[in-house]
Tab-separated table of C-alpha atoms and ligand atoms in Angstrom:
chain	number	residue	atom	x	y	z
A	1	MET	CA	93.126	32.396	135.455
A	2	ASP	CA	89.519	33.276	134.663
A	3	LYS	CA	89.823	36.402	136.770
A	4	LEU	CA	92.981	37.293	134.839
A	5	ARG	CA	91.351	36.653	131.532
A	6	ASP	CA	88.358	38.833	132.405
A	7	LEU	CA	90.566	41.644	133.733
A	8	ILE	CA	92.705	41.688	130.419
A	9	GLU	CA	89.518	41.719	128.293
A	10	LYS	CA	88.158	44.636	130.416
A	11	TYR	CA	91.477	46.584	129.965
A	12	LYS	CA	91.667	45.901	126.204
A	13	ALA	CA	88.261	47.289	125.739
A	14	GLU	CA	89.412	50.445	127.705
A	15	VAL	CA	92.518	50.745	125.664
A	16	LYS	CA	90.664	50.453	122.442
A	17	ASP	CA	88.557	53.422	123.363
A	18	GLU	CA	91.450	55.701	124.029
A	19	ASN	CA	91.852	58.340	121.422
A	20	PRO	CA	94.408	60.852	122.547
A	21	PHE	CA	95.044	63.801	120.137
A	22	LEU	CA	97.256	66.357	121.844
A	23	ILE	CA	100.844	65.545	122.633
A	24	GLU	CA	100.125	65.722	126.379
A	25	GLU	CA	97.200	63.269	126.141
A	26	VAL	CA	99.391	60.859	124.258
A	27	GLU	CA	101.974	61.178	127.044
A	28	SER	CA	99.264	60.521	129.698
A	29	PHE	CA	98.256	57.361	127.860
A	30	ARG	CA	101.945	56.127	127.916
A	31	ILE	CA	102.239	56.782	131.635
A	32	LYS	CA	98.940	55.126	132.486
A	33	TYR	CA	99.525	51.920	130.556
A	34	LEU	CA	103.151	51.625	129.708
A	35	GLY	CA	104.914	53.672	132.509
A	36	THR	CA	107.048	52.026	135.370
A	37	LYS	CA	103.981	52.225	137.525
A	38	GLY	CA	101.567	51.765	134.557
A	39	LEU	CA	98.866	49.102	134.246
A	40	VAL	CA	100.875	46.668	132.201
A	41	LYS	CA	103.609	46.592	134.754
A	42	THR	CA	101.162	46.275	137.570
A	43	ILE	CA	99.376	43.255	136.215
A	44	MET	CA	102.691	41.663	135.275
A	45	GLY	CA	103.423	41.881	139.028
A	46	GLU	CA	100.423	39.656	139.506
A	47	MET	CA	102.322	36.738	138.069
A	48	LYS	CA	103.722	35.913	141.493
A	49	ASN	CA	100.171	34.962	142.649
A	50	VAL	CA	99.636	32.598	139.647
A	51	ALA	CA	99.890	28.975	140.370
A	52	ALA	CA	102.933	27.378	138.908
A	53	GLU	CA	101.058	25.135	136.410
A	54	ASN	CA	99.330	28.309	134.986
A	55	LYS	CA	102.391	30.416	134.756
A	56	LYS	CA	103.090	29.671	131.152
A	57	GLU	CA	99.505	30.516	129.949
A	58	ALA	CA	99.401	33.550	132.170
A	59	GLY	CA	102.706	34.794	130.727
A	60	GLN	CA	101.462	34.477	127.257
A	61	LEU	CA	98.232	36.376	127.989
A	62	LEU	CA	100.129	39.191	129.715
A	63	ASN	CA	102.637	39.438	126.831
A	64	GLU	CA	99.823	39.559	124.354
A	65	PHE	CA	98.295	42.329	126.325
A	66	LYS	CA	101.488	44.285	126.519
A	67	MET	CA	101.952	44.090	122.755
A	68	PHE	CA	98.363	45.089	122.220
A	69	VAL	CA	98.917	48.295	124.214
A	70	GLU	CA	102.202	49.032	122.521
A	71	GLU	CA	100.707	48.574	119.073
A	72	LYS	CA	97.861	50.841	119.983
A	73	PHE	CA	100.306	53.444	121.204
A	74	ALA	CA	102.174	53.366	117.919
A	75	THR	CA	99.124	54.350	115.966
A	76	PHE	CA	98.724	57.735	117.464
A	77	ASP	CA	99.042	60.850	115.296
A	78	TYR	CA	99.289	63.691	117.623
A	79	ILE	CA	99.711	67.495	117.224
A	80	GLY	CA	100.900	70.566	119.226
A	81	THR	CA	100.399	71.418	122.828
A	82	THR	CA	97.629	74.022	122.761
A	83	ASN	CA	93.996	73.123	122.978
A	84	GLU	CA	93.028	75.173	119.928
A	85	ASN	CA	92.857	72.236	117.651
A	86	LYS	CA	91.324	69.819	120.104
A	87	ASN	CA	88.140	69.333	118.097
A	88	THR	CA	89.853	68.796	114.789
A	89	THR	CA	90.103	64.988	114.414
A	90	ASN	CA	91.637	62.754	111.918
A	91	LEU	CA	94.594	65.009	110.888
A	92	ASP	CA	95.440	63.879	107.289
A	93	LEU	CA	98.997	64.920	106.597
A	94	THR	CA	98.750	63.709	103.002
A	95	LEU	CA	96.188	66.343	101.928
A	96	PRO	CA	97.527	68.996	99.665
A	97	GLY	CA	97.971	72.387	101.350
A	98	THR	CA	95.409	75.199	101.147
A	99	PRO	CA	96.261	77.373	98.138
A	100	THR	CA	97.436	80.887	99.106
A	101	PRO	CA	96.082	83.291	96.530
A	102	ILE	CA	98.754	85.331	94.950
A	103	GLY	CA	98.090	89.050	94.461
A	104	THR	CA	97.456	90.777	91.160
A	105	ARG	CA	99.640	93.565	89.732
A	106	HIS	CA	98.399	96.995	90.578
A	107	PRO	CA	96.922	98.865	87.484
A	108	ILE	CA	99.467	101.680	87.920
A	109	SER	CA	102.317	99.132	87.781
A	110	ILE	CA	100.794	97.438	84.647
A	111	VAL	CA	100.580	100.774	82.828
A	112	LYS	CA	103.929	101.951	84.106
A	113	ASN	CA	105.559	98.718	82.818
A	114	LYS	CA	103.868	99.163	79.469
A	115	ILE	CA	105.142	102.814	79.156
A	116	VAL	CA	108.636	101.751	80.185
A	117	GLY	CA	108.583	98.882	77.757
A	118	ILE	CA	107.776	101.168	74.773
A	119	PHE	CA	110.543	103.590	75.590
A	120	ASN	CA	112.913	100.790	76.133
A	121	LYS	CA	112.397	99.780	72.546
A	122	LEU	CA	113.504	103.237	71.582
A	123	GLY	CA	116.723	102.903	73.518
A	124	PHE	CA	115.684	104.814	76.748
A	125	SER	CA	116.911	103.195	79.925
A	126	VAL	CA	115.347	103.593	83.371
A	127	ALA	CA	116.868	106.011	85.942
A	128	GLU	CA	115.624	106.359	89.531
A	129	GLY	CA	116.281	108.750	92.256
A	130	PRO	CA	115.224	109.698	95.846
A	131	GLU	CA	111.709	110.669	96.800
A	132	ILE	CA	113.084	113.136	99.323
A	133	GLU	CA	115.028	115.711	97.263
A	134	ASP	CA	116.957	118.946	97.828
A	135	ASP	CA	115.862	122.297	96.483
A	136	PHE	CA	118.624	122.270	93.817
A	137	HIS	CA	117.610	118.979	91.985
A	138	ASN	CA	113.871	119.575	92.186
A	139	PHE	CA	113.854	123.382	91.429
A	140	SER	CA	116.927	125.561	91.060
A	141	ALA	CA	118.800	123.475	88.583
A	142	LEU	CA	115.580	123.312	86.539
A	143	ASN	CA	115.531	127.112	86.050
A	144	LEU	CA	113.208	127.688	88.968
A	145	PRO	CA	115.242	129.944	91.297
A	146	GLU	CA	113.972	130.883	94.692
A	147	ASN	CA	110.868	133.142	94.576
A	148	HIS	CA	110.238	132.174	90.989
A	149	PRO	CA	106.420	132.387	90.615
A	150	ALA	CA	106.365	129.063	88.757
A	151	ARG	CA	107.170	127.298	92.027
A	152	ASP	CA	103.604	127.924	93.016
A	153	MET	CA	102.509	125.727	90.157
A	154	GLN	CA	103.500	122.728	92.176
A	155	ASP	CA	102.463	122.974	95.822
A	156	THR	CA	105.397	121.543	97.684
A	157	PHE	CA	105.674	119.526	100.756
A	158	TYR	CA	108.841	120.737	102.643
A	159	ILE	CA	110.581	118.756	105.305
A	160	ALA	CA	110.240	120.618	108.636
A	161	GLN	CA	113.660	119.685	110.019
A	162	ASN	CA	115.488	121.143	106.961
A	163	PRO	CA	114.018	123.857	104.711
A	164	ASP	CA	116.334	122.759	101.926
A	165	TRP	CA	114.675	119.330	101.721
A	166	LEU	CA	111.287	118.489	100.168
A	167	LEU	CA	109.267	115.632	98.707
A	168	ARG	CA	109.959	115.801	94.944
A	169	THR	CA	107.143	117.334	92.980
A	170	HIS	CA	108.181	115.716	89.712
A	171	THR	CA	110.813	113.117	88.579
A	172	SER	CA	112.560	115.894	86.652
A	173	SER	CA	114.803	115.910	89.747
A	174	VAL	CA	116.075	112.486	88.622
A	175	GLN	CA	116.927	114.001	85.255
A	176	THR	CA	118.982	116.733	87.082
A	177	ARG	CA	120.902	113.973	88.802
A	178	GLU	CA	121.555	112.102	85.556
A	179	MET	CA	122.613	115.215	83.711
A	180	GLN	CA	125.133	116.045	86.396
A	181	LYS	CA	126.817	112.685	85.872
A	182	GLY	CA	127.954	114.100	82.496
A	183	LYS	CA	127.615	110.981	80.458
A	184	LEU	CA	126.456	111.903	77.043
A	185	PRO	CA	124.446	111.304	74.938
A	186	LEU	CA	121.725	110.653	77.539
A	187	ARG	CA	118.553	108.754	76.898
A	188	ILE	CA	116.579	108.010	80.060
A	189	ILE	CA	113.067	107.614	81.432
A	190	CYS	CA	112.283	108.265	85.095
A	191	PRO	CA	109.337	106.518	86.485
A	192	GLY	CA	108.487	107.214	90.135
A	193	ARG	CA	106.236	108.593	92.849
A	194	VAL	CA	105.905	112.400	93.321
A	195	PHE	CA	104.084	114.475	95.892
A	196	ARG	CA	102.077	117.754	95.674
A	197	ASN	CA	100.011	119.452	98.435
A	198	GLU	CA	96.654	119.215	96.653
A	199	THR	CA	93.227	118.559	98.129
A	200	ILE	CA	92.401	114.913	97.510
A	201	SER	CA	89.462	114.449	95.053
A	202	ALA	CA	88.368	112.268	92.234
A	203	ARG	CA	90.782	114.099	89.974
A	204	ALA	CA	93.815	114.984	92.189
A	205	HIS	CA	95.849	113.399	94.957
A	206	CYS	CA	98.659	114.444	97.254
A	207	PHE	CA	100.901	111.791	95.693
A	208	PHE	CA	100.837	110.203	92.259
A	209	ASN	CA	103.138	108.539	89.700
A	210	GLN	CA	104.967	109.961	86.723
A	211	VAL	CA	107.095	108.826	83.875
A	212	GLU	CA	109.317	111.587	82.693
A	213	GLY	CA	111.790	111.258	79.773
A	214	LEU	CA	115.046	113.002	78.642
A	215	TYR	CA	117.102	112.807	75.506
A	216	ILE	CA	120.274	114.883	75.250
A	217	ALA	CA	122.681	114.570	72.306
A	218	GLU	CA	124.070	116.659	69.441
A	219	ASN	CA	121.440	118.021	67.043
A	220	VAL	CA	118.322	116.833	68.886
A	221	SER	CA	115.325	118.665	67.468
A	222	PHE	CA	111.683	119.325	68.231
A	223	ALA	CA	110.864	116.945	65.258
A	224	ASP	CA	112.653	114.210	67.184
A	225	LEU	CA	110.442	114.938	70.205
A	226	LYS	CA	107.300	114.880	68.175
A	227	GLN	CA	108.203	111.653	66.494
A	228	THR	CA	109.193	109.896	69.760
A	229	LEU	CA	105.887	110.884	71.448
A	230	TYR	CA	103.915	109.974	68.306
A	231	TYR	CA	105.509	106.590	68.367
A	232	PHE	CA	104.728	106.211	72.083
A	233	VAL	CA	101.057	107.141	71.626
A	234	THR	CA	100.403	104.800	68.852
A	235	GLU	CA	102.125	101.898	70.713
A	236	MET	CA	100.228	102.701	73.907
A	237	PHE	CA	96.731	103.439	72.430
A	238	GLY	CA	96.663	102.171	68.917
A	239	LYS	CA	97.098	103.515	65.413
A	240	ASN	CA	93.815	105.302	65.297
A	241	VAL	CA	94.494	107.794	68.001
A	242	LYS	CA	94.972	111.343	66.882
A	243	VAL	CA	97.603	113.751	68.452
A	244	ARG	CA	97.946	117.446	68.818
A	245	PHE	CA	100.497	119.720	70.357
A	246	ARG	CA	99.539	123.061	72.093
A	247	PRO	CA	102.076	125.732	72.989
A	248	SER	CA	102.652	125.892	76.716
A	249	TYR	CA	105.035	127.027	79.452
A	250	PHE	CA	107.524	125.216	81.632
A	251	PRO	CA	110.614	126.957	83.238
A	252	PHE	CA	112.758	124.065	82.200
A	253	THR	CA	111.939	123.825	78.533
A	254	GLU	CA	111.810	126.322	75.680
A	255	PRO	CA	109.791	125.971	73.539
A	256	SER	CA	107.269	124.021	75.640
A	257	ALA	CA	104.129	122.214	74.653
A	258	GLU	CA	101.336	120.111	75.972
A	259	MET	CA	100.232	117.005	74.034
A	260	ASP	CA	96.666	115.955	73.646
A	261	ILE	CA	95.180	112.734	72.251
A	262	SER	CA	91.762	112.232	70.800
A	263	CYS	CA	89.388	111.082	73.527
A	264	LEU	CA	89.442	107.258	73.716
A	265	LEU	CA	85.924	107.152	75.269
A	266	CYS	CA	84.048	109.090	72.578
A	267	ASN	CA	86.507	108.811	69.730
A	268	GLY	CA	86.730	112.540	69.637
A	269	LYS	CA	83.059	113.205	69.431
A	270	GLY	CA	82.912	114.918	72.771
A	271	CYS	CA	81.862	113.412	76.192
A	272	ASN	CA	82.218	114.118	79.939
A	273	VAL	CA	85.732	112.762	80.108
A	274	CYS	CA	87.073	115.220	77.537
A	275	LYS	CA	84.619	117.916	78.647
A	276	LYS	CA	82.995	117.874	75.190
A	277	THR	CA	86.148	118.901	73.487
A	278	GLY	CA	87.115	115.566	71.893
A	279	TRP	CA	90.706	115.827	73.269
A	280	VAL	CA	92.390	115.031	76.512
A	281	GLU	CA	95.801	116.251	77.704
A	282	ILE	CA	98.310	113.514	78.550
A	283	LEU	CA	101.707	115.100	78.931
A	284	GLY	CA	103.973	118.201	79.002
A	285	CYS	CA	107.077	118.450	76.917
A	286	GLY	CA	109.699	120.718	75.270
A	287	MET	CA	113.227	121.404	74.340
A	288	VAL	CA	115.494	121.510	77.406
A	289	HIS	CA	116.201	125.078	78.368
A	290	PRO	CA	119.866	125.912	77.812
A	291	LYS	CA	120.114	127.236	81.239
A	292	VAL	CA	119.195	123.899	82.595
A	293	LEU	CA	121.896	122.218	80.608
A	294	GLU	CA	124.408	124.794	81.930
A	295	ASN	CA	123.226	124.339	85.542
A	296	CYS	CA	124.035	120.676	85.211
A	297	GLY	CA	127.428	121.207	83.522
A	298	ILE	CA	126.486	120.445	80.004
A	299	ASP	CA	127.725	122.610	77.092
A	300	SER	CA	124.576	124.069	75.609
A	301	ASN	CA	126.342	125.160	72.382
A	302	LYS	CA	127.193	121.618	71.668
A	303	TYR	CA	124.161	119.719	73.011
A	304	THR	CA	120.486	120.064	72.764
A	305	GLY	CA	117.757	117.830	74.168
A	306	PHE	CA	114.149	117.242	74.677
A	307	ALA	CA	112.165	116.324	77.753
A	308	PHE	CA	108.624	115.151	78.539
A	309	GLY	CA	106.632	114.192	81.535
A	310	MET	CA	103.242	112.377	82.038
A	311	GLY	CA	101.095	111.254	84.953
A	312	ILE	CA	100.629	107.463	85.013
A	313	GLU	CA	97.290	107.712	86.954
A	314	ARG	CA	95.765	109.772	84.128
A	315	ILE	CA	96.828	107.341	81.411
A	316	THR	CA	95.627	104.467	83.486
A	317	MET	CA	92.222	106.170	83.913
A	318	LEU	CA	91.994	106.783	80.185
A	319	SER	CA	93.083	103.181	79.365
A	320	TYR	CA	90.644	101.500	81.807
A	321	GLN	CA	87.895	104.121	81.955
A	322	ILE	CA	88.394	104.690	85.730
A	323	LYS	CA	86.643	107.712	86.948
A	324	ASP	CA	87.996	108.253	90.468
A	325	LEU	CA	91.727	108.531	91.100
A	326	ARG	CA	91.266	107.627	94.783
A	327	LEU	CA	90.645	103.989	93.774
A	328	PHE	CA	94.295	103.650	93.056
A	329	SER	CA	95.417	104.152	96.694
A	330	GLU	CA	92.458	102.612	98.635
A	331	ASN	CA	93.686	98.997	98.268
A	332	ASP	CA	90.153	97.677	97.783
A	333	VAL	CA	90.631	94.146	96.477
A	334	ARG	CA	87.376	94.259	94.603
A	335	PHE	CA	88.896	97.027	92.508
A	336	LEU	CA	92.336	95.433	92.229
A	337	ARG	CA	91.135	92.003	91.325
A	338	GLN	CA	89.569	93.371	88.131
A	339	PHE	CA	93.128	93.736	86.663
A	340	GLU	CA	94.006	90.010	87.017
A	341	SER	CA	93.686	89.261	83.275
A	342	ALA	CA	95.631	92.413	82.395
A	343	LEU	CA	98.844	90.933	83.674
B	1	LIG	N1	107.953	118.207	85.204
B	1	LIG	C1	106.655	118.513	84.537
B	1	LIG	C2	105.566	118.237	85.503
B	1	LIG	O1	105.751	117.526	86.470
B	1	LIG	C3	106.442	117.727	83.233
B	1	LIG	C4	107.396	118.081	82.162
B	1	LIG	C5	108.579	117.423	82.052
B	1	LIG	C6	107.053	119.130	81.336
B	1	LIG	C7	109.398	117.637	81.121
B	1	LIG	C8	107.937	119.406	80.258
B	1	LIG	C9	109.107	118.721	80.172
B	1	LIG	O2	104.474	118.748	85.396
């Protein structure tokens, strides 16, 4: 009996020290102590050598040992089958999870949403179209026939497999598509990414984002265009900003103009951003050329319209005083995180 008692004490101490962690270690424990050829079974087999008068006591001792091992076994928290986590102890499943940081909105998206929001209030709805366009929607319909010198104004990426396909150089191509649908009056803005074969620098990139707008109805005038854009600018930049229109040329509008706003950085006094002029150009605009209306199946005797187009990068740079356009496409989180509070 004494021998049995000593043996059980020794095994108990051994079991106490066991601390399996991986699922296969827990299984080894089970086999070693509780399996059919395990320790518990083996010493149970010793019962036959115990004298009859001690059988009761020995039985109790062995039972108690068996329960001790089973209870220990029930306490194991175990994980996976790889060795990676072997050194991580005390897995606490009640701990809250590690927070995953959510991203921030890109400054271009922030400004785009703001521009879209302003024109939504005036009744413009968003229209979108494909980034890969055909020649007709990007050029011909917009009064830029083949060999027209104005095509050189926008260095175009053509698709090698099909010379009729290209990456759209402006979202005016979306306006062509909408006009063709023939639902009038039409009041849309077209945000989207456009592509031009320009050398990448602080001021230019081979892709950028635009918002173009189009309003076609009966009796739309240049005064409507001016007032719409004036409203946009005051909503976007505040009441104190000044506006001027300069005559310009676009094949798809006649008359055409470019719109400048007083420089936000120096308040019109003259600085590097406005090249000492006090003014910065923000968009092109004009009355839709009658030929464009006709190309898209709209009766130019009945309908008139205005159109405008602006680069979102430029407006974002002015709004946040960003000096290098390349920052927008580099995905440097140190840059992007700075717009967290602008959401
Ligand atoms: N499509 C012109 C551009 O990309 C912008 C524009 C749109 C100008 C509408 C006038 C009218 O540069």
